[in-house]
PDB file of C-alpha atoms and ligand atoms in Angstrom:
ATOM      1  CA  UNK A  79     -27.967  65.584  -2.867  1.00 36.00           C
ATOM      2  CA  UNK A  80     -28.724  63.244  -5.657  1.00 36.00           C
ATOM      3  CA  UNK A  81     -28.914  59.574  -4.514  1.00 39.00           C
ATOM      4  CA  UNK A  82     -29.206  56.435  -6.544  1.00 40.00           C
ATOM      5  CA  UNK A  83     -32.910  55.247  -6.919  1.00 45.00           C
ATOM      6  CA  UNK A  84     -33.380  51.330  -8.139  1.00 46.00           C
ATOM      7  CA  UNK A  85     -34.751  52.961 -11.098  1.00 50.00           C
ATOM      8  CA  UNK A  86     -31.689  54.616 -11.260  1.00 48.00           C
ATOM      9  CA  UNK A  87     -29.442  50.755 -11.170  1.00 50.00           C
ATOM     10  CA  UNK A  88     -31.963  49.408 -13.586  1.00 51.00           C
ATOM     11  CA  UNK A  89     -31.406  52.038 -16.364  1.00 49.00           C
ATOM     12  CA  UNK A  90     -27.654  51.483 -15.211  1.00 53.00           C
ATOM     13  CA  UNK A  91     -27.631  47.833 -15.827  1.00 53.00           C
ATOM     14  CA  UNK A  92     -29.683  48.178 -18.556  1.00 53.00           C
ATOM     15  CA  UNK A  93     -26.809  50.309 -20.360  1.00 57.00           C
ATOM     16  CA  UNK A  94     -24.083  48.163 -19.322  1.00 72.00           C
ATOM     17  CA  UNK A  95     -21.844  47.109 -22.201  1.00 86.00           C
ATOM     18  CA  UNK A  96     -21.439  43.543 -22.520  1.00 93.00           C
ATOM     19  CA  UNK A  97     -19.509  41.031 -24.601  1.00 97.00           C
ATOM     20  CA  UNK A  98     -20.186  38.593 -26.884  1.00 97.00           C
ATOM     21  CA  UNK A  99     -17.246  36.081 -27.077  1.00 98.00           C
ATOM     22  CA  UNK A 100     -18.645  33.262 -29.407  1.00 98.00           C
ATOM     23  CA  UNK A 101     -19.956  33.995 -32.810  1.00 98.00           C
ATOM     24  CA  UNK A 102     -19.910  33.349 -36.632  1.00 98.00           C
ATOM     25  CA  UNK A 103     -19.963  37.316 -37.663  1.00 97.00           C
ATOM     26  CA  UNK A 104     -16.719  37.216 -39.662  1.00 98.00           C
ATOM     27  CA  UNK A 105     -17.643  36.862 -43.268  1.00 97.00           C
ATOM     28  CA  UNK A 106     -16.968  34.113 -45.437  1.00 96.00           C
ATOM     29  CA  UNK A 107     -15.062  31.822 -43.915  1.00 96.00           C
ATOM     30  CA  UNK A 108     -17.513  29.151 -42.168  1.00 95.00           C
ATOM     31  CA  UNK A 109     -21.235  28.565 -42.168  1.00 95.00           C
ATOM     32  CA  UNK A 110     -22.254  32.202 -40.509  1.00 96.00           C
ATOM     33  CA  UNK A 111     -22.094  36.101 -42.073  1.00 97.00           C
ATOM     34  CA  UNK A 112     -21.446  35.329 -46.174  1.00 97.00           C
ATOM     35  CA  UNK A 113     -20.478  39.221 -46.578  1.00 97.00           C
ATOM     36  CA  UNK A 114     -19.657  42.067 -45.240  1.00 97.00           C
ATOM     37  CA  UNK A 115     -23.154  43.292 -45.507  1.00 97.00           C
ATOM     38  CA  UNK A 116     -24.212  40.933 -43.033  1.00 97.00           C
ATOM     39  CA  UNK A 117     -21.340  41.107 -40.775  1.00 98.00           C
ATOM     40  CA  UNK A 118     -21.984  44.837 -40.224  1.00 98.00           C
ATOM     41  CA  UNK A 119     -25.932  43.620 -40.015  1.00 97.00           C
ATOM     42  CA  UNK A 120     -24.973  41.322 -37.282  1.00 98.00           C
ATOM     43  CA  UNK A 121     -22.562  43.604 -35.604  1.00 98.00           C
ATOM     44  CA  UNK A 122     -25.176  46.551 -35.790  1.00 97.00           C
ATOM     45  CA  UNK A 123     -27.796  44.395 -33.843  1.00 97.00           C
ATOM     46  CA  UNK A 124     -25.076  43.321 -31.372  1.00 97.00           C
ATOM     47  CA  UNK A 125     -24.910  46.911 -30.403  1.00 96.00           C
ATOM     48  CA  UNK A 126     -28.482  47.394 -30.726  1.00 95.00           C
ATOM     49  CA  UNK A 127     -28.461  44.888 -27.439  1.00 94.00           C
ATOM     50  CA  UNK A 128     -25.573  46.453 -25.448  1.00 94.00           C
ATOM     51  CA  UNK A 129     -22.663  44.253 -27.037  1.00 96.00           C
ATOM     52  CA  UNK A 130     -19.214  46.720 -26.912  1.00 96.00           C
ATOM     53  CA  UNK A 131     -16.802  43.803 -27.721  1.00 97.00           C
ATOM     54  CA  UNK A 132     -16.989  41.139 -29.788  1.00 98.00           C
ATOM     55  CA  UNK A 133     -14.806  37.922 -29.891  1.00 98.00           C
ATOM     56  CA  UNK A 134     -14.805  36.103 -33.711  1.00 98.00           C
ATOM     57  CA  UNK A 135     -14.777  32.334 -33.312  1.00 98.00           C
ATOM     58  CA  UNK A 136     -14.775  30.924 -36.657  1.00 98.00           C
ATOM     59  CA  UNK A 137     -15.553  27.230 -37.011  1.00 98.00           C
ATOM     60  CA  UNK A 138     -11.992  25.184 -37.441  1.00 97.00           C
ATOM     61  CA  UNK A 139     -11.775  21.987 -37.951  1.00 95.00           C
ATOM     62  CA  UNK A 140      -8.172  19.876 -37.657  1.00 92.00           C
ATOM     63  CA  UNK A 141      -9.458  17.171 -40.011  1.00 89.00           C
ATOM     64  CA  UNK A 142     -11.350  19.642 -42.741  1.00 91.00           C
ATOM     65  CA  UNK A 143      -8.067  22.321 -43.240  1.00 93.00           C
ATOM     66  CA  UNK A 144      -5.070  22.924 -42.065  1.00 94.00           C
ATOM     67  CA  UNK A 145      -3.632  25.734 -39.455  1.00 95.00           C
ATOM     68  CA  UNK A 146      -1.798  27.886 -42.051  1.00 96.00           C
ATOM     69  CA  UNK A 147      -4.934  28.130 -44.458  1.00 97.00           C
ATOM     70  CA  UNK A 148      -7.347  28.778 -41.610  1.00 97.00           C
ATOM     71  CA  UNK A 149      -5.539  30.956 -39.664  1.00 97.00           C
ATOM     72  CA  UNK A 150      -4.418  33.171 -43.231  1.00 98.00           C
ATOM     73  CA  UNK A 151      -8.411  32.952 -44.271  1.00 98.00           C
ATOM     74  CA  UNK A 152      -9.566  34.586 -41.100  1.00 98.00           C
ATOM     75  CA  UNK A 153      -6.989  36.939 -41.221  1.00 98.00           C
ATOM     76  CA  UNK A 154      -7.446  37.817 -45.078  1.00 98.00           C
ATOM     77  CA  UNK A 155     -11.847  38.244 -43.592  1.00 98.00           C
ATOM     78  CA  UNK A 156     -10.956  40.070 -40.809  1.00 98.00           C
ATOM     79  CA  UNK A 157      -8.820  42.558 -42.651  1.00 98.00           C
ATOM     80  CA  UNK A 158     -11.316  42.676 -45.004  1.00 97.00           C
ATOM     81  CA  UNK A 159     -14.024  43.858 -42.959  1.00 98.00           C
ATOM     82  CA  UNK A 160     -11.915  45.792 -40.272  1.00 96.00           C
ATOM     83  CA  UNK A 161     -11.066  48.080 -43.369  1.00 97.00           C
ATOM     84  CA  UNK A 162     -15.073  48.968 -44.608  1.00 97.00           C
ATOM     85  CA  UNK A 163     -16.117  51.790 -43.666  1.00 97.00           C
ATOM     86  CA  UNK A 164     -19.445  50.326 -42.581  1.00 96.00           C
ATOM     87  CA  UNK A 165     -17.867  48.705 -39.768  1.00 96.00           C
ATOM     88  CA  UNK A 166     -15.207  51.341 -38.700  1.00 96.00           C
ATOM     89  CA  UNK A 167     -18.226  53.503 -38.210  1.00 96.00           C
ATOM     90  CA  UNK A 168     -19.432  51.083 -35.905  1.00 96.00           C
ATOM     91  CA  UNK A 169     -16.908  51.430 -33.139  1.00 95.00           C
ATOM     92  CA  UNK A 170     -16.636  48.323 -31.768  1.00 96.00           C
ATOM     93  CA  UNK A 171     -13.908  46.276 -30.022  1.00 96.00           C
ATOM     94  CA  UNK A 172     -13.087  43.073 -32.159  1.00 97.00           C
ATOM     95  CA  UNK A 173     -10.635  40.523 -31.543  1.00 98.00           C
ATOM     96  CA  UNK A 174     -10.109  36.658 -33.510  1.00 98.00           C
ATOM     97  CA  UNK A 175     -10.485  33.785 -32.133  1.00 98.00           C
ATOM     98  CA  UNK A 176     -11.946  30.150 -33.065  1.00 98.00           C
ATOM     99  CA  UNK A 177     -14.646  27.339 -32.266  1.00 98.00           C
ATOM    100  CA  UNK A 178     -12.089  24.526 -32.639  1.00 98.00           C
ATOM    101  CA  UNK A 179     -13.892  21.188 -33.095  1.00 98.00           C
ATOM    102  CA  UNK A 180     -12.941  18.417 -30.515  1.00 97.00           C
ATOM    103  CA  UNK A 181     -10.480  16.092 -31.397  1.00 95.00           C
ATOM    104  CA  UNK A 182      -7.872  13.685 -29.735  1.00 93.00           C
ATOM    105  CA  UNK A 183      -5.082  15.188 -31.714  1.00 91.00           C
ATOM    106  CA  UNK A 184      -5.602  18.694 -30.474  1.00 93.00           C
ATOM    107  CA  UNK A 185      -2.615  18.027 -28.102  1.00 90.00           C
ATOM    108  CA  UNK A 186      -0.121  17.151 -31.129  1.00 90.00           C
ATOM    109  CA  UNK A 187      -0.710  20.601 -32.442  1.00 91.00           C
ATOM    110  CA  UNK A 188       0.048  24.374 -31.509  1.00 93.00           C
ATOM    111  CA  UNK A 189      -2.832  26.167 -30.383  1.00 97.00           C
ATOM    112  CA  UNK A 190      -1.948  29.892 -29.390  1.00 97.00           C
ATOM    113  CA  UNK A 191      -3.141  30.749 -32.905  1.00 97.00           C
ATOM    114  CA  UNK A 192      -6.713  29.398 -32.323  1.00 98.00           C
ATOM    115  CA  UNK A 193      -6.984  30.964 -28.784  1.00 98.00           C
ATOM    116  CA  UNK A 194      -8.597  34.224 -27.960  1.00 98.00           C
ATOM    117  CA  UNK A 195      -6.282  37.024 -29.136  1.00 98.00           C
ATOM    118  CA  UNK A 196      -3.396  38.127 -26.073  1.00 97.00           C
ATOM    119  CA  UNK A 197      -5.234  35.093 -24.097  1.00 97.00           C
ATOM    120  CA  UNK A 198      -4.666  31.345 -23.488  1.00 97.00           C
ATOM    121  CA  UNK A 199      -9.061  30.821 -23.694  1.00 98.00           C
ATOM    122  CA  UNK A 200      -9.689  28.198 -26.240  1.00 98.00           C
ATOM    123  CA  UNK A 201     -13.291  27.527 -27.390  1.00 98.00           C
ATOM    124  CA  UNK A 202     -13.748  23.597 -28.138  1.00 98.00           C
ATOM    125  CA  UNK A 203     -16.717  21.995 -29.215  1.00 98.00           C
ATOM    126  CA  UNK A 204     -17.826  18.658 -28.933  1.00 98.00           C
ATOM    127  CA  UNK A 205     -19.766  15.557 -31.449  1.00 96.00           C
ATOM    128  CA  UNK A 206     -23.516  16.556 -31.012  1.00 93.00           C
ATOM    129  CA  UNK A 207     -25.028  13.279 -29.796  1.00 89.00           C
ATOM    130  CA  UNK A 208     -21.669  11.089 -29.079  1.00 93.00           C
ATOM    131  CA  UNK A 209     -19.395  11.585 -26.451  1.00 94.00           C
ATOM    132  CA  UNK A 210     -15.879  11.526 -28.216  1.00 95.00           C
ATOM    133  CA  UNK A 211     -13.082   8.970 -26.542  1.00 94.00           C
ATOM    134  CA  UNK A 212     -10.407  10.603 -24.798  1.00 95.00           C
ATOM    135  CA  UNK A 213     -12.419  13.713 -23.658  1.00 97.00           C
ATOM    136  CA  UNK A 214     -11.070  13.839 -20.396  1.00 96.00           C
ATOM    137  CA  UNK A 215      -7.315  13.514 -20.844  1.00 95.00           C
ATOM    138  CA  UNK A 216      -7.471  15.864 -23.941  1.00 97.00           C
ATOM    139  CA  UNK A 217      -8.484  18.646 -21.752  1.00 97.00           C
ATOM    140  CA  UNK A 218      -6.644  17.666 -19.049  1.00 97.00           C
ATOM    141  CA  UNK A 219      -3.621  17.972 -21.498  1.00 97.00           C
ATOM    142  CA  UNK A 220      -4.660  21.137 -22.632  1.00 97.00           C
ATOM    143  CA  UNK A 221      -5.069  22.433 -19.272  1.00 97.00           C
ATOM    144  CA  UNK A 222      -1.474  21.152 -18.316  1.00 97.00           C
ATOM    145  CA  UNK A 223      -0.077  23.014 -21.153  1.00 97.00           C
ATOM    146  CA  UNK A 224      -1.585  26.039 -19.710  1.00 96.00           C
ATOM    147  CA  UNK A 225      -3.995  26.825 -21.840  1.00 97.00           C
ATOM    148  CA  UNK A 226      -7.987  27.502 -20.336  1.00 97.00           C
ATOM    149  CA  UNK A 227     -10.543  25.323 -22.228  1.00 98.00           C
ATOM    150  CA  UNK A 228     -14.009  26.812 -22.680  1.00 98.00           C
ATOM    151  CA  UNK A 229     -16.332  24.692 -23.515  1.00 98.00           C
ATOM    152  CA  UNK A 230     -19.097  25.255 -26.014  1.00 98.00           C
ATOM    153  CA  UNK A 231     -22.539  25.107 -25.538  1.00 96.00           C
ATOM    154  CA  UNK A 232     -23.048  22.980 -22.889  1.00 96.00           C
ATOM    155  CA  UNK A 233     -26.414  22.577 -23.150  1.00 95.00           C
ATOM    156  CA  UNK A 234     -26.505  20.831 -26.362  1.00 94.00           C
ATOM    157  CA  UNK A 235     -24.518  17.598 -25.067  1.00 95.00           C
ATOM    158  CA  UNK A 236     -26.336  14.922 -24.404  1.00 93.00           C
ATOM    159  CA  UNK A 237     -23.937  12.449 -22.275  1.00 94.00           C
ATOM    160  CA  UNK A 238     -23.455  15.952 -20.110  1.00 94.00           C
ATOM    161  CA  UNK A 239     -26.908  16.004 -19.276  1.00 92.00           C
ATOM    162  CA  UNK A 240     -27.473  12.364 -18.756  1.00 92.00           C
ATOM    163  CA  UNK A 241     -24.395  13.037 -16.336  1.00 92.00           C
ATOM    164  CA  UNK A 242     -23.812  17.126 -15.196  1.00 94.00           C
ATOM    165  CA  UNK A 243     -21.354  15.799 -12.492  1.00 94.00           C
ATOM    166  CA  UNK A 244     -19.042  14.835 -15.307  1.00 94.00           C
ATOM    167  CA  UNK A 245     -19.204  18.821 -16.780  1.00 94.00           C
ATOM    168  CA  UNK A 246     -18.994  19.532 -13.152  1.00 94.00           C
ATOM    169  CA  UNK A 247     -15.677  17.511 -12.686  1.00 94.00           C
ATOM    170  CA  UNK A 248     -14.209  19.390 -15.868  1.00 95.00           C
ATOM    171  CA  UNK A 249     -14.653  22.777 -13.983  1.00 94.00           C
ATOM    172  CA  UNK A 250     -13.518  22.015 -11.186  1.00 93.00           C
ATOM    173  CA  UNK A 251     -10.067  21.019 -13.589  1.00 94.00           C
ATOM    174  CA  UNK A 252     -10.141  24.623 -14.552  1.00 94.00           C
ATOM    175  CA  UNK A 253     -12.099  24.734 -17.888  1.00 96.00           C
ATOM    176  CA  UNK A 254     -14.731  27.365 -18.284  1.00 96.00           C
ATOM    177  CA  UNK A 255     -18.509  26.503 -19.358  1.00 96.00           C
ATOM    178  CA  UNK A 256     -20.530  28.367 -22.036  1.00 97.00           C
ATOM    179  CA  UNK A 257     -24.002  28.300 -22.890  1.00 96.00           C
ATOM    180  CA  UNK A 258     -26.090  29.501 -25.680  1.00 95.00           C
ATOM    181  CA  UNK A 259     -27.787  32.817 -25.352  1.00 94.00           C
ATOM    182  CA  UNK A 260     -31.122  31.392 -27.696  1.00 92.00           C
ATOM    183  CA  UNK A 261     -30.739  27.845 -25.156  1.00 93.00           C
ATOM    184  CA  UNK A 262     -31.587  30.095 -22.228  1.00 93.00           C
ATOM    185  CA  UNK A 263     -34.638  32.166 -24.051  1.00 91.00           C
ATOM    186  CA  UNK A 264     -35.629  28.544 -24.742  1.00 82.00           C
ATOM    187  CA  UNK A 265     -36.519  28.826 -28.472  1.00 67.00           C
ATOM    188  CA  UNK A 266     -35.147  26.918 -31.542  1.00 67.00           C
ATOM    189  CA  UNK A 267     -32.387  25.501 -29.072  1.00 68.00           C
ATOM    190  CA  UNK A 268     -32.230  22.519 -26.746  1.00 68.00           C
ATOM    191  CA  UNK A 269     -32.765  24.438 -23.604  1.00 78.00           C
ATOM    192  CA  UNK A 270     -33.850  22.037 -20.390  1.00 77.00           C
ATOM    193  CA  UNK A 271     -29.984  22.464 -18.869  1.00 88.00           C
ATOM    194  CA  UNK A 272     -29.179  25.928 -20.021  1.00 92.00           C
ATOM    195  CA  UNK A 273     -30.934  27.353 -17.079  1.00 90.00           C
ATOM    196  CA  UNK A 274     -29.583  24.766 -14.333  1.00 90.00           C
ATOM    197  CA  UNK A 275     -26.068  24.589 -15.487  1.00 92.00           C
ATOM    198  CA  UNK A 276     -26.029  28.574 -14.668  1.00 90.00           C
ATOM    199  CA  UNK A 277     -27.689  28.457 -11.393  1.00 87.00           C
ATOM    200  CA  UNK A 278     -25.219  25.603 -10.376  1.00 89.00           C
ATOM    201  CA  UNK A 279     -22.513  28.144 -11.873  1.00 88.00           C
ATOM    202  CA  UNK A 280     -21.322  24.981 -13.698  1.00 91.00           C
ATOM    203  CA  UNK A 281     -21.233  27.650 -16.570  1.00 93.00           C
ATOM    204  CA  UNK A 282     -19.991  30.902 -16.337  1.00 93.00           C
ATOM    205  CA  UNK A 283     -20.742  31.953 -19.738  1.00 96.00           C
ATOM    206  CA  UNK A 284     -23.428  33.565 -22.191  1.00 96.00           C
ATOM    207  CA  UNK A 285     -22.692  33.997 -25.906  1.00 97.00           C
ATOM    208  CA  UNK A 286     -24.787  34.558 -28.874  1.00 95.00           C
ATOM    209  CA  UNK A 287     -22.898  31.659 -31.416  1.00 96.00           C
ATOM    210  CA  UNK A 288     -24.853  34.449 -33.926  1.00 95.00           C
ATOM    211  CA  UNK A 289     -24.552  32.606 -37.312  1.00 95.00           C
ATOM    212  CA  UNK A 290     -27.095  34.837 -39.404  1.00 94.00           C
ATOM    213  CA  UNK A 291     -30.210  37.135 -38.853  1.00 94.00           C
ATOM    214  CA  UNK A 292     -32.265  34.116 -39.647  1.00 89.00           C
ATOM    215  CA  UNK A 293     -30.590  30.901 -38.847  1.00 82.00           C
ATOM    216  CA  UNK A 294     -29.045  31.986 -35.096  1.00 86.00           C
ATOM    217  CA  UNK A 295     -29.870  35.937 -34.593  1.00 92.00           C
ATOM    218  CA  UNK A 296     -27.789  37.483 -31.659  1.00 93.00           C
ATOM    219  CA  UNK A 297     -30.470  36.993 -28.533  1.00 91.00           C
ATOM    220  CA  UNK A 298     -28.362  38.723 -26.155  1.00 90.00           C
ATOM    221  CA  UNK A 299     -30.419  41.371 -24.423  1.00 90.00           C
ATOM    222  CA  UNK A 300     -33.597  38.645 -23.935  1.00 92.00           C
ATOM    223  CA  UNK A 301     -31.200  35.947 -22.403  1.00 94.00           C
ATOM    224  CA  UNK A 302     -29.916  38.507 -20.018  1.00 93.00           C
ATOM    225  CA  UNK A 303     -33.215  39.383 -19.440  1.00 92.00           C
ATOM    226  CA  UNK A 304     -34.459  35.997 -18.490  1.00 92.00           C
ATOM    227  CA  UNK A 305     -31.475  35.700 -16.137  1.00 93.00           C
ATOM    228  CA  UNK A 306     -32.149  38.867 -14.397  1.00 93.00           C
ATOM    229  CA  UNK A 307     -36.070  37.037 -13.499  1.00 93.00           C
ATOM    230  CA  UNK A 308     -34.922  33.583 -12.789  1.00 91.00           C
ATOM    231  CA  UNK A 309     -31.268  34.013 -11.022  1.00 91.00           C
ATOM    232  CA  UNK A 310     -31.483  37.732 -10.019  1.00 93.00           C
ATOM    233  CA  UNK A 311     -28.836  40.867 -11.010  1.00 94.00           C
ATOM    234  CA  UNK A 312     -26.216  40.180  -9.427  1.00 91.00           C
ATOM    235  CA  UNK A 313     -25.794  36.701 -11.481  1.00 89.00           C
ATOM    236  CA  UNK A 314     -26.411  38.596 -14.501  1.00 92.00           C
ATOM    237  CA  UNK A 315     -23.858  40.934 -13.319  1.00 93.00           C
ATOM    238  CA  UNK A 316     -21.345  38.190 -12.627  1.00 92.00           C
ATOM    239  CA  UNK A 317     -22.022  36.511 -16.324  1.00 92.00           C
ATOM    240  CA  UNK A 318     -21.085  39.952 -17.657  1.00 93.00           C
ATOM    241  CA  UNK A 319     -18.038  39.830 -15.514  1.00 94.00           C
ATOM    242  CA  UNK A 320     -17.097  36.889 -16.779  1.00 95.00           C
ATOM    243  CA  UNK A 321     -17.177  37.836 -20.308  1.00 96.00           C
ATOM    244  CA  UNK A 322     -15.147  40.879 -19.654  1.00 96.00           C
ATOM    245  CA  UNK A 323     -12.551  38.565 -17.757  1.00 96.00           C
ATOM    246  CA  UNK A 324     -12.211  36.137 -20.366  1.00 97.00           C
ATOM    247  CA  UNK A 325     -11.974  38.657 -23.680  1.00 97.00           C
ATOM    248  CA  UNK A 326      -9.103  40.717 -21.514  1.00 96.00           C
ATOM    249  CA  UNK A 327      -6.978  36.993 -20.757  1.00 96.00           C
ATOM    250  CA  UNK A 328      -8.155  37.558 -17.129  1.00 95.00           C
ATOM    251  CA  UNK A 329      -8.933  34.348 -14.687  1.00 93.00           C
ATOM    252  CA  UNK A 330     -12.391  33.725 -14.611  1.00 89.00           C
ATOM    253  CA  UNK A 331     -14.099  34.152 -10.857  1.00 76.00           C
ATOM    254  CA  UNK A 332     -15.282  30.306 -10.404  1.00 74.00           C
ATOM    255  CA  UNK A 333     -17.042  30.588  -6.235  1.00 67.00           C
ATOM    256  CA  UNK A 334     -18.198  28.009  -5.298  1.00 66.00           C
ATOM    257  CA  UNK A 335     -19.542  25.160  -8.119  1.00 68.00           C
ATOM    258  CA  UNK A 336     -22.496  23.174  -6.942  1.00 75.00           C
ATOM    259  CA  UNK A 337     -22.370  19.965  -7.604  1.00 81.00           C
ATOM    260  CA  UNK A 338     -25.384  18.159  -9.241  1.00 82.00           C
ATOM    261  CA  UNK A 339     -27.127  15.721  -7.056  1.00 83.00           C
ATOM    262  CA  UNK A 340     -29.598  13.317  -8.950  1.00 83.00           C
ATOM    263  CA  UNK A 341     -32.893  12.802  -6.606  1.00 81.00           C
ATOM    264  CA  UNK A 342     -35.904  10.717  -7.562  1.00 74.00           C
ATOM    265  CA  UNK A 343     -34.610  10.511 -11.355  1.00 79.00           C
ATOM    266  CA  UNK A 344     -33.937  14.149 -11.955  1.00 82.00           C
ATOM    267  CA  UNK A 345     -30.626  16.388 -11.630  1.00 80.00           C
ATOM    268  CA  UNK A 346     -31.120  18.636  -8.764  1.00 81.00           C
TER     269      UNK A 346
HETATM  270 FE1  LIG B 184     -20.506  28.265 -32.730  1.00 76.70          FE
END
């Protein structure tokens, strides 16, 4: 009788599809993939590393355009590439989404169009080095209007590092923490809290934010990697799990959330 070797799990794991659910792939319409060349470049590599579904999260910005136009340019890209050949041959499992920049106003407008297709999941990002006013009882709002906040690279905030339990607080709300996959391979992206905000399962999430084969390549098979040695399988597993949760409008398994402690100076 054949049993299962850990050679046999590794290979297993190994060939486990995952899913990338934050990314600039769709051509044309923000700072990422200019064409459908490199779309199909982008998506090809994505498979090359496992990726089965893929979530497009094209930057929108409240104060730069409005709804209508966004919404009708990502459709007019998406249609676009979902009818190439090129990408049809591809075979893989796309759905639209956004990156919707942070803004107080975000509760005076509708958002079901910028969430993850068939899913209340909306990706927000924040002001790189300020924290914006009103961040709290924006998302709270958003939360109470039942829609599930994820928020964007973590790692790259500055007043959430000087202060994790303040991420940690917004978790605990309900919203749902993502972290760049490049942050976690620790190159060409601030990376010191990529790494601690998974182990404390303040995030949940990996994504590639892939802009373009040079400026943010889709690192998804090394960052899984490097959480298989640091954290172990099963919280590689669980990431995965997590991914496949969110992209099919399923809850997201939060256990138990440690909360940072800061000890001699450093978050522990
Ligand atoms: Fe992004």
């Amino acid at each position: 009788m054949a049993t299962v070797t850990d050679t046999d799990t590794d290979r297993s794991r190994k060939k486990k599809k995952m899913i990338d659910l934050h990314c600039h792939i769709l051509q044309g319409i923000d700072d990422g993939a200019k064409n459908i060349e490199e779309s199909v470049t982008l998506i090809k590599e994505e498979k090359r590393q496992h990726i089965s579904s893929i979530m497009f999260t094209p930057h929108f910005n409240f104060e730069r355009t409005s709804l209508d136009k966004f919404v009708q340019a990502r459709q007019h890209s998406f249609e676009a590439l979902s009818s190439s050949p090129e990408f049809q041959e591809l075979g893989i499992n796309a759905k639209l989404g956004a990156e919707v920049f942070f803004s107080v106003k975000l509760n005076e407008y509708e958002l079901d169009p910028l969430c993850f297709e068939g899913t209340k999941y909306i990706l927000i990002e924040f002001p790189l080095t300020t924290r914006p006013y009103g961040l709290t009882h924006t998302l709270t709002d958003i939360l109470n209007r039942g829609y599930i906040p994820i928020l964007a690279h973590v790692e790259r905030y500055p007043y959430f590092e000087d202060n994790p339990v303040e991420l940690y607080n917004l978790v605990m709300k309900g919203c749902v923490a993502q972290v760049n996959a490049g942050a976690i391979i620790g190159k060409n992206e601030p990376s010191a809290m990529a790494i601690k905000y998974l182990k404390w399962e303040i995030a949940q999430l990996i994504s590639s934010d892939a802009h373009s084969m040079k400026k943010r390549p889709p690192r998804f098979a090394e960052a899984i990697s490097v959480i298989r040695k640091k954290l172990g399988d099963d919280y590689a597993d669980w990431i995965n799990k997590n991914s496949n949760d969110v992209f099919n409008g399923r809850y997201v398994d939060v256990p138990v959330v440690r909360k940072p402690k800061k000890i001699l100076g450093r978050w522990i």
